[in-house]
PDB file of C-alpha atoms in Angstrom:
ATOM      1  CA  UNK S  18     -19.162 -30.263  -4.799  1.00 43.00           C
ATOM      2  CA  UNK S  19     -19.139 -27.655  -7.613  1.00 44.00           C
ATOM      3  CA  UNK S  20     -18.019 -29.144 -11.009  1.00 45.00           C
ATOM      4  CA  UNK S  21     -16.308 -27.370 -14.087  1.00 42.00           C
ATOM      5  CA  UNK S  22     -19.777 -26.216 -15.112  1.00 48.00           C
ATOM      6  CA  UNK S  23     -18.770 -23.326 -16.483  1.00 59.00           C
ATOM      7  CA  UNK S  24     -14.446 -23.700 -17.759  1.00 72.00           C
ATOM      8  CA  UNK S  25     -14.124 -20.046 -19.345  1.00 78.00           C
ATOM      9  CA  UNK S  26     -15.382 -18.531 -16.259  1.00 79.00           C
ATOM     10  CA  UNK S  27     -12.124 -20.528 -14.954  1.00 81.00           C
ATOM     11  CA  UNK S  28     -10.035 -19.585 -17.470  1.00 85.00           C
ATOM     12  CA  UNK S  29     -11.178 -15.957 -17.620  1.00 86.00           C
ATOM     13  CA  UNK S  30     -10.178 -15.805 -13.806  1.00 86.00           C
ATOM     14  CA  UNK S  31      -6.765 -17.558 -14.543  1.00 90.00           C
ATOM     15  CA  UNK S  32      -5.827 -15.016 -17.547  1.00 92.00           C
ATOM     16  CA  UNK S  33      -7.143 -12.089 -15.258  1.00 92.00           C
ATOM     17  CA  UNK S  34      -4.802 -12.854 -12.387  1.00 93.00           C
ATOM     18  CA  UNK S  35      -2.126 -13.534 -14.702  1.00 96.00           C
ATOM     19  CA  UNK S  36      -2.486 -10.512 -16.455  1.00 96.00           C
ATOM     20  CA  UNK S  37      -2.662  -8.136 -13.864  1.00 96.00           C
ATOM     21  CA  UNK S  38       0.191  -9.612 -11.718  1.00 97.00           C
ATOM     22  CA  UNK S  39       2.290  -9.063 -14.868  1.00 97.00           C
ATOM     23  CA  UNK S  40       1.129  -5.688 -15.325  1.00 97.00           C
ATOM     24  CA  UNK S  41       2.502  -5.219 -11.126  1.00 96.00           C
ATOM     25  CA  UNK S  42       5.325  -6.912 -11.984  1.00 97.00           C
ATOM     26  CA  UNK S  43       6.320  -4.706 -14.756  1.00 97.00           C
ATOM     27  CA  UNK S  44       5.351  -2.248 -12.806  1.00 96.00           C
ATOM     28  CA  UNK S  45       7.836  -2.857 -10.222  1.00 96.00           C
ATOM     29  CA  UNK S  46      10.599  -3.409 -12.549  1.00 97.00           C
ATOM     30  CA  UNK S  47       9.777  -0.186 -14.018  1.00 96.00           C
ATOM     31  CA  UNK S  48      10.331   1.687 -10.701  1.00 94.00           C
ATOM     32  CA  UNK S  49      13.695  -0.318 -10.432  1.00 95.00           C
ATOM     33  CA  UNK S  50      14.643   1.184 -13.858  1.00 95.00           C
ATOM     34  CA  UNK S  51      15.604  -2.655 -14.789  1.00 97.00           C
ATOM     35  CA  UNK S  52      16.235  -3.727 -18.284  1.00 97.00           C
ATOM     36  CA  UNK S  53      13.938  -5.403 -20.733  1.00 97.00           C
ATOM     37  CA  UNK S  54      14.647  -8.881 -19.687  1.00 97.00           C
ATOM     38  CA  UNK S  55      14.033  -7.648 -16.321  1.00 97.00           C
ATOM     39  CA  UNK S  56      10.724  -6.985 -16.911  1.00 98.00           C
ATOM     40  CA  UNK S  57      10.360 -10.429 -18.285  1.00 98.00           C
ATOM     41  CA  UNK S  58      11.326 -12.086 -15.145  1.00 97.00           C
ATOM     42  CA  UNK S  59       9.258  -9.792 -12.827  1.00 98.00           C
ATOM     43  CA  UNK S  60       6.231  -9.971 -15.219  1.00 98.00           C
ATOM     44  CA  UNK S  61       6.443 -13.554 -14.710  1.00 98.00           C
ATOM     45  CA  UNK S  62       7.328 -13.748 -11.295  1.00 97.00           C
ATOM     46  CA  UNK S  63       4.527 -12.146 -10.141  1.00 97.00           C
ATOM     47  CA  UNK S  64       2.091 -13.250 -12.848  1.00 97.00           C
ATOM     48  CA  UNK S  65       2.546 -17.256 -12.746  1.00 97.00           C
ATOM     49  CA  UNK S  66       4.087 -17.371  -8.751  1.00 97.00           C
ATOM     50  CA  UNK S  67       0.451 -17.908  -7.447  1.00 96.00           C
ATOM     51  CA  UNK S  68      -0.932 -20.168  -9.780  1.00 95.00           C
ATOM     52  CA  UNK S  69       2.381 -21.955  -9.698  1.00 97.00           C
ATOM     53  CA  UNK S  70       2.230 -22.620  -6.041  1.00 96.00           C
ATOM     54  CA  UNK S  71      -1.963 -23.803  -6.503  1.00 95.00           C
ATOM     55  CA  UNK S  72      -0.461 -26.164  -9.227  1.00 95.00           C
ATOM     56  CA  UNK S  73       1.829 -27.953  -6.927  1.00 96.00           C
ATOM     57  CA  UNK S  74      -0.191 -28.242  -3.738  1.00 96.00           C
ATOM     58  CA  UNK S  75      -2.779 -29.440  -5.256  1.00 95.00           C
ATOM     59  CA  UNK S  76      -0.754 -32.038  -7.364  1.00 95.00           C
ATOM     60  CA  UNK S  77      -1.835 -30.510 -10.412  1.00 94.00           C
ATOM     61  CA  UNK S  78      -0.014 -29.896 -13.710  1.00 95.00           C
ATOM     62  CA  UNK S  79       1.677 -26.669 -13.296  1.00 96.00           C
ATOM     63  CA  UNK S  80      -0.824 -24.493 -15.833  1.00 94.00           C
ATOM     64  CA  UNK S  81       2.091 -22.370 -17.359  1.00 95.00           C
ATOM     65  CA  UNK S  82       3.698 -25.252 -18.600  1.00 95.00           C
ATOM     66  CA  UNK S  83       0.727 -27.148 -19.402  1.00 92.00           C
ATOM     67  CA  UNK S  84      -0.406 -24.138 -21.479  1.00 93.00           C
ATOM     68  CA  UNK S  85       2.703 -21.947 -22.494  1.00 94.00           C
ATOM     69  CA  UNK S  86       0.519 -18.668 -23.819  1.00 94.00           C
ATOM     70  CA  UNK S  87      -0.158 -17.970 -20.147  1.00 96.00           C
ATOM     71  CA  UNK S  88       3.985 -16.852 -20.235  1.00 97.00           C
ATOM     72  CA  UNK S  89       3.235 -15.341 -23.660  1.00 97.00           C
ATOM     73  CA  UNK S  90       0.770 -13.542 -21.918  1.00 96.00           C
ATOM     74  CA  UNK S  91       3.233 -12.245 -19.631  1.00 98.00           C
ATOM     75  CA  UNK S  92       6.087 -11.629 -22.026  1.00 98.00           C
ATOM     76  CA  UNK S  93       3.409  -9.612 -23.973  1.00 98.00           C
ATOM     77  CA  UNK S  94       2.650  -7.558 -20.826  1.00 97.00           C
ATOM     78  CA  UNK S  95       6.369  -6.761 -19.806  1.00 98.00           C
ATOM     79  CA  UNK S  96       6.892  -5.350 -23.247  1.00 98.00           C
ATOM     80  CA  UNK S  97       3.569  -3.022 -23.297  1.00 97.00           C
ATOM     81  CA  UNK S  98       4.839  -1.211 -20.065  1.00 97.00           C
ATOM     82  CA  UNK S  99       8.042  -1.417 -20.800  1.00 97.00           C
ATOM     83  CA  UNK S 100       7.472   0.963 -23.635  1.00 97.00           C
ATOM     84  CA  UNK S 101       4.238   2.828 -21.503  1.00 95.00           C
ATOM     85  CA  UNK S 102       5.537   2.690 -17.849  1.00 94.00           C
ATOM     86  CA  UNK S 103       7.301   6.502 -18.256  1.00 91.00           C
ATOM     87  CA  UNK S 104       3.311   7.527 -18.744  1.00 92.00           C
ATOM     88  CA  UNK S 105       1.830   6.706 -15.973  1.00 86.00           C
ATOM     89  CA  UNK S 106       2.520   9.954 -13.037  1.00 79.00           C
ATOM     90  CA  UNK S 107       2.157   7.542  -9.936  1.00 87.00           C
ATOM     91  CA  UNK S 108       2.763   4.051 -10.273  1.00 90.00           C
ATOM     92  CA  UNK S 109       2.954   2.886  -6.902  1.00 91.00           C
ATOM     93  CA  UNK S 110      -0.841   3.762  -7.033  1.00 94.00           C
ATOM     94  CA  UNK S 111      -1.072   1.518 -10.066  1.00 94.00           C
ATOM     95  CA  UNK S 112       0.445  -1.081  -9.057  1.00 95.00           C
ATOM     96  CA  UNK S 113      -2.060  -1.652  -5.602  1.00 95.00           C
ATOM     97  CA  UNK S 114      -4.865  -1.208  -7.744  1.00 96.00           C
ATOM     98  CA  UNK S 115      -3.682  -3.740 -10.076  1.00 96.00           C
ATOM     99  CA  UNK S 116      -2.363  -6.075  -7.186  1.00 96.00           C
ATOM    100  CA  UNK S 117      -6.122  -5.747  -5.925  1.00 97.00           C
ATOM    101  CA  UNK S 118      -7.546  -6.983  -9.402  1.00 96.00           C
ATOM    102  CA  UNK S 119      -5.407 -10.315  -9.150  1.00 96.00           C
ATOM    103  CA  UNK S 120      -5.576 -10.950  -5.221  1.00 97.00           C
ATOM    104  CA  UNK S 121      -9.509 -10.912  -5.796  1.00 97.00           C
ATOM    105  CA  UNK S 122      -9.389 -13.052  -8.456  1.00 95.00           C
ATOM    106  CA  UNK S 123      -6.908 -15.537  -7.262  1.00 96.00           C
ATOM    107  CA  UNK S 124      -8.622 -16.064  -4.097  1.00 97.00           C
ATOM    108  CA  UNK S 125     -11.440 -17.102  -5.921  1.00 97.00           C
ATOM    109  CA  UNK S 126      -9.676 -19.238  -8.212  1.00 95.00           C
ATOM    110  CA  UNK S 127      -7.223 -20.754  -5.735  1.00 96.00           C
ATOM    111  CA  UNK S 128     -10.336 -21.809  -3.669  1.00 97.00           C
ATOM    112  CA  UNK S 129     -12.425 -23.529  -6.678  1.00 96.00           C
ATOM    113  CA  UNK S 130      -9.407 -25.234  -7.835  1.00 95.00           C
ATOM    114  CA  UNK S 131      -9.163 -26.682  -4.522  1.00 96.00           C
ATOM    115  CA  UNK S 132     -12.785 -27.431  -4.089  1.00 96.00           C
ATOM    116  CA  UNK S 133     -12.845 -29.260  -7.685  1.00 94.00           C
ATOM    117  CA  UNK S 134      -9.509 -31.397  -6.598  1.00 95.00           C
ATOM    118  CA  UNK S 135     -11.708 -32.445  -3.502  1.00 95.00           C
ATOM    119  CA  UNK S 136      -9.928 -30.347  -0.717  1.00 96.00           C
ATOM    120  CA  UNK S 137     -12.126 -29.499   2.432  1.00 97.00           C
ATOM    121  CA  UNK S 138     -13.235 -25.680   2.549  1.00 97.00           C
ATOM    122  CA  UNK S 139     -11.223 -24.574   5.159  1.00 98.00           C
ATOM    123  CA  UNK S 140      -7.988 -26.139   2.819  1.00 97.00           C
ATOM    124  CA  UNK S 141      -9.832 -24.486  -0.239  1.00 98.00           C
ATOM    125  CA  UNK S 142      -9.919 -21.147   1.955  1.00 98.00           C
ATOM    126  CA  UNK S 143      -5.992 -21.543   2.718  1.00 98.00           C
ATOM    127  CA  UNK S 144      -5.612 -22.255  -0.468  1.00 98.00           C
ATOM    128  CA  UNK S 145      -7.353 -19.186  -2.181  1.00 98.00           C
ATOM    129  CA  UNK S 146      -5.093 -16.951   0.229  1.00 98.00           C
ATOM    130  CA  UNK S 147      -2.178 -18.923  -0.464  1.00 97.00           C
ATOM    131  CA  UNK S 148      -2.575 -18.236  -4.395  1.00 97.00           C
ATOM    132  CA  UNK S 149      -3.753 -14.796  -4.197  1.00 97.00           C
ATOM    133  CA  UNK S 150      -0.910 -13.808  -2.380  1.00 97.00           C
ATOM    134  CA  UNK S 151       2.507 -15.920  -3.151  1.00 97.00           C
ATOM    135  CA  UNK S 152       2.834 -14.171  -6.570  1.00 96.00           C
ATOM    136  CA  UNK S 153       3.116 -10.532  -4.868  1.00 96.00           C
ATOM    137  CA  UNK S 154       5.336 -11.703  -2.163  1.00 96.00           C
ATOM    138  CA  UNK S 155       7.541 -13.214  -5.070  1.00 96.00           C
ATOM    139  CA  UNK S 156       7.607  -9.738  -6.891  1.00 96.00           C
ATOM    140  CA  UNK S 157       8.190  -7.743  -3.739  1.00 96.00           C
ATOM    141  CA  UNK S 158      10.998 -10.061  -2.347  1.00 96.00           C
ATOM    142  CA  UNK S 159      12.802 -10.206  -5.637  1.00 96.00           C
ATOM    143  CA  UNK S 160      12.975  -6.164  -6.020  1.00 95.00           C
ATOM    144  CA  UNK S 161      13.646  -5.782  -2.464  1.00 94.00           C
ATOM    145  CA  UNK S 162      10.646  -3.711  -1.807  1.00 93.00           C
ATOM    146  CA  UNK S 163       8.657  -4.331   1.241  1.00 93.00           C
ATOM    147  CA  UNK S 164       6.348  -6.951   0.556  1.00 94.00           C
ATOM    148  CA  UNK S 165       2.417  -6.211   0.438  1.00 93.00           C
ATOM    149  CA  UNK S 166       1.489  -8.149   2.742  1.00 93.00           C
ATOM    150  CA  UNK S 167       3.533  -7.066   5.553  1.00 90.00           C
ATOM    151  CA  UNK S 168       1.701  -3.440   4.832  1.00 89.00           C
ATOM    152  CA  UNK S 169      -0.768  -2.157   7.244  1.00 87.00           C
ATOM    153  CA  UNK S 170      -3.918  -2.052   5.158  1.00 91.00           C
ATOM    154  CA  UNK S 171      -5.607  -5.238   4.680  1.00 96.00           C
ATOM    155  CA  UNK S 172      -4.321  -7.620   2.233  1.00 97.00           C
ATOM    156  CA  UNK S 173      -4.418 -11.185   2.952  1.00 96.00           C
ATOM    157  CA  UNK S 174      -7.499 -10.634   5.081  1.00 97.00           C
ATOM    158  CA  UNK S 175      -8.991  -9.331   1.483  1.00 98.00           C
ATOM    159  CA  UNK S 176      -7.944 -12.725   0.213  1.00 98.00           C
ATOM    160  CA  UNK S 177      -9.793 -14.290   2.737  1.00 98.00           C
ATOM    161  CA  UNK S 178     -12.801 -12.570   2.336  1.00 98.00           C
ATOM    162  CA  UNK S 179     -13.066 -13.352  -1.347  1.00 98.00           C
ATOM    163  CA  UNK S 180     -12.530 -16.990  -0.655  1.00 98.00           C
ATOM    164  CA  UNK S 181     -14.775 -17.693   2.130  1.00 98.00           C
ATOM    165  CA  UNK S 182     -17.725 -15.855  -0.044  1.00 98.00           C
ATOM    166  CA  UNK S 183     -16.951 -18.351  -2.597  1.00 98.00           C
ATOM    167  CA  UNK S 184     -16.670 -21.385  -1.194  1.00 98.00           C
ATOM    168  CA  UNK S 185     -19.848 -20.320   1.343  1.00 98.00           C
ATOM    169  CA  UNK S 186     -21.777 -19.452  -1.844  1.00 98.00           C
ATOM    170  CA  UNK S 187     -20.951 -22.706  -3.560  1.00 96.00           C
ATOM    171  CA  UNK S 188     -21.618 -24.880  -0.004  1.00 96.00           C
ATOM    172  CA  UNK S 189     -25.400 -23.207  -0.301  1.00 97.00           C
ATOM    173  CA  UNK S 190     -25.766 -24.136  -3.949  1.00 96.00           C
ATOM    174  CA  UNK S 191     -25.368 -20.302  -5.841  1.00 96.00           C
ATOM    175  CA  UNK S 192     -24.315 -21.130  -8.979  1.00 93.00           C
ATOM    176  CA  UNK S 193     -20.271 -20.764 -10.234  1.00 92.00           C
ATOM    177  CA  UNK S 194     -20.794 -17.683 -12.442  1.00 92.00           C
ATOM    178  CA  UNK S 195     -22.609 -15.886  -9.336  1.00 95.00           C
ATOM    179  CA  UNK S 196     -20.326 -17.223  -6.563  1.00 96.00           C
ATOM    180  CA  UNK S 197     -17.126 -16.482  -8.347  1.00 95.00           C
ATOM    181  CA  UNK S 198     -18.716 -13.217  -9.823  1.00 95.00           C
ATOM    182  CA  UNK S 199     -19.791 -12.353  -5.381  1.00 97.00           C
ATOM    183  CA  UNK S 200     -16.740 -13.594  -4.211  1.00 97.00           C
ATOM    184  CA  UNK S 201     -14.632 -11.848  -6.576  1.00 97.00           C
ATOM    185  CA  UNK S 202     -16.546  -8.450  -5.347  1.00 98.00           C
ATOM    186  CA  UNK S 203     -15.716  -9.001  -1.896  1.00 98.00           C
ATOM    187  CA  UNK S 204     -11.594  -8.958  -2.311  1.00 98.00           C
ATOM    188  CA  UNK S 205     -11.803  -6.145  -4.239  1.00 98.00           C
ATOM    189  CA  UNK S 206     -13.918  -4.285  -2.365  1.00 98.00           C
ATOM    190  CA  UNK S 207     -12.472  -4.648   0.569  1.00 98.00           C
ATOM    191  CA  UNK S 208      -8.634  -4.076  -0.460  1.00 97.00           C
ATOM    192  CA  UNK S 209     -10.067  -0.889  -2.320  1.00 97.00           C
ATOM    193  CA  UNK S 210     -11.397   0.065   1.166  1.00 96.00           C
ATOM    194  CA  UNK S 211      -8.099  -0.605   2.485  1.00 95.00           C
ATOM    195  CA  UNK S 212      -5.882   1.184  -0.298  1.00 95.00           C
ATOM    196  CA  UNK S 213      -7.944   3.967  -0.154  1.00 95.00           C
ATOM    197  CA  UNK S 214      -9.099   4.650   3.756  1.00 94.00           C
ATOM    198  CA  UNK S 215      -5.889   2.652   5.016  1.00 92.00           C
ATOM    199  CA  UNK S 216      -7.978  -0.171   6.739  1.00 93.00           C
ATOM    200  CA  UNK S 217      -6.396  -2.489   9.028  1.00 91.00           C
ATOM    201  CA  UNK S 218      -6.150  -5.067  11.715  1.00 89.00           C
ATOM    202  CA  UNK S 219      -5.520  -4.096  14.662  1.00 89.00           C
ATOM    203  CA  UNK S 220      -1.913  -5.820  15.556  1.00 84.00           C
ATOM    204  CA  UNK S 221       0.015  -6.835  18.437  1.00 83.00           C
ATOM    205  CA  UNK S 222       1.257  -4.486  20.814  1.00 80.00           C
ATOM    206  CA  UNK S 223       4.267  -6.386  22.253  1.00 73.00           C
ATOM    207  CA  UNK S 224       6.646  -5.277  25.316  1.00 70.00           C
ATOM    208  CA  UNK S 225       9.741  -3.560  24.946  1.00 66.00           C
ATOM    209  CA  UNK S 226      12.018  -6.502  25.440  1.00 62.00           C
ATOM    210  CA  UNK S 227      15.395  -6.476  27.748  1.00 63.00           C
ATOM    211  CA  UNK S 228      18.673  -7.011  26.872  1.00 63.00           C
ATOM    212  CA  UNK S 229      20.010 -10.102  27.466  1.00 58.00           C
ATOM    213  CA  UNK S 230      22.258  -8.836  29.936  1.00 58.00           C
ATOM    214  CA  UNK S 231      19.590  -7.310  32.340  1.00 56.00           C
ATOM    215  CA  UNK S 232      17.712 -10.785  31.920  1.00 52.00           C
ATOM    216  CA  UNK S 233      20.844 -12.914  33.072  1.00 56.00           C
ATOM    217  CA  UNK S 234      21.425 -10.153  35.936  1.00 56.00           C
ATOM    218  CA  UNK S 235      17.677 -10.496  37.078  1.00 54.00           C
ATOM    219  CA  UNK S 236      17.892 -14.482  37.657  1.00 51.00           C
ATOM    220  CA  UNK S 237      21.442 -14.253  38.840  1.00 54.00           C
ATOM    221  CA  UNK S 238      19.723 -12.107  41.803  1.00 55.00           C
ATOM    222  CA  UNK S 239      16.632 -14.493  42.190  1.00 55.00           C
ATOM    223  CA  UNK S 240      19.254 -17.355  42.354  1.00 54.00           C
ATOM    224  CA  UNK S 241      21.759 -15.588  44.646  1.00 55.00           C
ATOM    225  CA  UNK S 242      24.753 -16.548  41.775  1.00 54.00           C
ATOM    226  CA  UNK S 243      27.657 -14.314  42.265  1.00 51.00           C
ATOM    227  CA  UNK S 244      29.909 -14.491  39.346  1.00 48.00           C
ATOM    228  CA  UNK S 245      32.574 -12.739  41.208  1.00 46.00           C
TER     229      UNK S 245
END
């Protein structure tokens, strides 16, 4: 069972996902032309939603209010592109390339945090998607944009990947640094495939489906009811 062995590769992941979020967040309330308190409250939204929802499964203390500089650190972020955001030419673009840098690193995070609390892997899996994702969703759902995940390319399945490298790394023994550093490399690598070839699933192709009116006529027939 892998141990805090090494805490600021923890904390580095926990500022990291934090960070960027915020920066999507921002992002978002940029392209919504919001205010400045807006920004705040997307910032943190999408920067402390994950971790939030880690916190709780796991019984945790919720880290942002355990440790208060993690909203500083989002505060701080909402300001900077407040003031910057006009800059950047195409920030859709940013923000999936930013999304990317925190969905890699809170799968990661989500599944050693659930590994250290004594969850099985498969829960430590869940729970690496689960974190890696709930903080976008937040953000999107909030602004009204469509959400992420419901997108075509690969998203959660990026999630996935980056947790099952990590907790498979840390089953065989790899040390933190390396698994975290592997599984990290994974997401991200394969939601930049997706962002930039358009990877996906395939998905399910479902009949057309009838009007409820042709289904009630159908059995009425197969019956022999005659509602005249």
């Amino acid at each position: 069972m892998p141990t805090f062995a090494a805490p600021h590769i923890v904390l580095g992941l926990d500022l990291l996902g934090v960070a960027v979020f915020a920066v999507s967040g921002a992002l978002v309330a940029s392209r919504k032309e919001l205010d400045l308190i807006g920004f705040g409250l997307m910032a943190t939204l999408a920067g402390v939603g994950g971790g939030t929802l880690r916190d709780l499964l796991l019984g945790r203390a919720v880290f942002w209010i355990d440790t208060p500089a993690f909203v500083a650190v989002t505060l701080g972020v909402a300001l900077a592109v407040y003031f910057t955001a006009h800059i950047l030419q195409r920030r859709w673009v940013m923000i999936l390339w930013v999304d990317a840098v925190g969905l890699a690193a809170y799968a990661v995070l989500g599944a050693h945090l659930a590994l250290t609390s004594g969850a099985s892997p498969l829960v430590a899996v869940l729970m690496g998607i689960m974190t890696a994702t709930f903080g976008g969703l937040l953000r999107d759902i909030v602004a009204q944009e469509q959400p992420l995940i419901l997108r075509r390319e690969v998203y959660a399945t990026c999630a996935l990947a980056g947790a099952v490298v990590y907790v498979g790394l840390q089953a065989a023994g790899v040390a933190l640094i390396a698994a975290a550093a592997l599984g990290f490399a994974a997401g991200f690598a394969l939601r930049a495939l997706g962002i930039a070839l358009g990877w996906s699933l395939p998905t399910y192709k479902a009949r057309p489906g009838r009007i409820y009116d042709a289904i009630s006529d159908h059995a009425d027939t197969k019956t022999g009811k005659d509602d005249t």
